[in-house]
Amino acid sequence: MAAVMDVRETIEELRAALTELESGEGLSRFVEGHGLQSRVFVFSWESEELSIDFELPCERVLSDEEERALDALRVGSALRLAILLLSAAAEGRLLAEGEAGLSVAADEDGVRYVVSGPDGGVIDEAEDWDPLVARLDAALPDGDDVQIFWP
């Protein structure tokens, strides 16, 4: 991101990007690249407890309709997850006792996350967001049912 934003401003920008994406009119926020096939959704966040690194293809004009729809689903999932992660971090609910950091990444090759301890050692990691989503579901207030679908 060009300018450093605080967590609330960033969440609002992510929500606005999600609205753009769902409108079908095209995504303008968090998009880099040029040309017909090189546009990429890029979102990065770095704080003491949370690191997010998303770089996913989007709006590839020369791809078939099915591939473009899959790109949009992946970007939508990444946007939703980023909003949840930042919200949980802002509320102090992201990490459990004994955990020092959470790193989440997604690119064209897949998704992954790592939970680290105070010594930098890995506590939990996976190349699947299901356990991460279950963790967020447990961290959020009762009644907030979390669902993130990664196609």
XYZ file of C-alpha atoms in Angstrom:
151
model
C 0.000 0.000 0.000
C 1.289 3.420 -0.849
C 0.303 5.122 2.390
C 0.194 3.673 5.849
C -3.378 3.540 7.118
C -4.659 2.706 10.545
C -6.604 -0.482 11.076
C -10.104 1.085 10.920
C -9.350 2.995 7.711
C -7.888 -0.149 6.202
C -10.958 -2.209 7.108
C -13.173 0.426 5.467
C -11.020 0.360 2.309
C -11.227 -3.444 2.223
C -15.018 -3.290 2.597
C -15.207 -0.739 -0.211
C -13.091 -3.019 -2.409
C -15.389 -5.944 -1.612
C -18.405 -3.830 -2.604
C -16.661 -2.925 -5.873
C -15.858 -6.561 -6.569
C -19.392 -7.739 -5.831
C -20.910 -4.998 -8.013
C -19.337 -6.592 -11.076
C -18.133 -3.196 -12.282
C -14.466 -3.984 -11.685
C -11.997 -3.637 -8.859
C -9.951 -0.441 -8.555
C -8.691 -0.620 -4.959
C -5.593 -2.691 -4.121
C -4.993 -3.501 -7.794
C -1.598 -3.310 -9.450
C -0.385 -4.130 -12.920
C -1.462 -3.064 -16.352
C -2.491 -4.671 -19.558
C -5.056 -7.319 -20.236
C -3.634 -10.236 -18.211
C -1.322 -8.706 -15.626
C -3.671 -7.086 -13.105
C -3.137 -8.333 -9.560
C -4.978 -7.779 -6.288
C -2.277 -6.884 -3.754
C -2.856 -6.352 -0.056
C -0.181 -6.264 2.613
C -0.414 -5.536 6.306
C 2.376 -5.671 8.823
C 2.035 -5.204 12.564
C 3.661 -6.804 15.562
C 1.023 -9.507 15.815
C -0.315 -9.805 12.255
C 1.237 -10.128 8.824
C -0.928 -10.393 5.697
C 0.464 -10.838 2.200
C -2.053 -11.355 -0.596
C -1.162 -11.238 -4.286
C -3.847 -12.742 -6.495
C -4.597 -12.373 -10.204
C -7.739 -10.429 -10.998
C -9.700 -9.187 -13.973
C -7.638 -11.065 -16.548
C -9.477 -9.972 -19.662
C -8.149 -12.713 -21.938
C -9.063 -15.531 -19.540
C -12.265 -17.448 -20.043
C -15.337 -16.590 -18.003
C -14.852 -19.498 -15.608
C -11.273 -18.458 -14.789
C -12.293 -14.819 -14.258
C -15.073 -15.960 -11.911
C -12.590 -18.099 -9.963
C -10.207 -15.130 -9.690
C -13.060 -12.986 -8.334
C -14.006 -15.674 -5.789
C -10.413 -15.888 -4.550
C -10.063 -12.121 -4.251
C -13.423 -11.919 -2.453
C -12.327 -14.610 0.006
C -9.038 -12.794 0.612
C -10.863 -9.499 1.213
C -13.263 -11.101 3.690
C -10.447 -12.857 5.529
C -8.380 -9.659 5.739
C -11.370 -7.815 7.223
C -11.882 -10.549 9.828
C -8.188 -10.746 10.710
C -7.836 -7.000 11.136
C -11.079 -6.793 13.139
C -9.982 -9.594 15.474
C -6.557 -7.976 15.892
C -8.110 -4.573 16.643
C -10.286 -6.159 19.331
C -7.337 -8.037 20.855
C -8.892 -11.413 19.981
C -6.511 -12.606 17.267
C -3.950 -14.506 19.311
C -4.327 -16.984 22.145
C -2.130 -17.086 25.223
C 1.412 -18.081 24.322
C 1.114 -16.891 20.724
C 3.067 -13.910 19.420
C 2.162 -13.595 15.761
C 0.024 -14.748 12.872
C 1.186 -14.654 9.265
C -1.308 -15.243 6.433
C -0.536 -15.368 2.720
C -2.313 -16.150 -0.537
C -1.083 -16.151 -4.092
C -1.749 -17.963 -7.330
C -0.155 -21.119 -5.903
C -2.352 -21.371 -2.801
C -2.914 -20.175 0.732
C -1.016 -20.623 3.976
C -0.834 -19.386 7.518
C 1.633 -19.667 10.395
C 1.090 -18.982 14.088
C 4.341 -18.280 15.909
C 5.298 -18.172 19.547
C 7.294 -15.551 21.461
C 10.548 -17.325 20.538
C 9.645 -17.251 16.830
C 8.938 -20.982 16.732
C 5.983 -22.325 14.778
C 2.971 -23.244 16.913
C 0.560 -23.997 14.084
C 0.683 -23.833 10.300
C -1.316 -25.061 7.345
C -1.820 -24.643 3.625
C -5.561 -24.502 4.152
C -7.671 -21.738 5.648
C -10.230 -24.015 7.338
C -8.326 -24.195 10.678
C -7.658 -20.458 10.526
C -11.344 -19.713 9.954
C -12.280 -22.004 12.876
C -9.796 -20.055 15.030
C -11.404 -16.748 14.002
C -14.879 -18.135 14.631
C -13.838 -19.009 18.196
C -12.218 -15.578 18.672
C -15.211 -13.509 17.606
C -18.221 -12.774 19.824
C -21.014 -15.341 20.008
C -23.408 -15.109 17.108
C -20.740 -14.023 14.595
C -20.565 -17.148 12.459
C -17.463 -16.980 10.270
C -17.479 -18.535 6.816
C -14.750 -18.033 4.237
C -14.916 -20.148 1.105
C -11.713 -20.666 -0.815
C -12.523 -22.098 -4.232
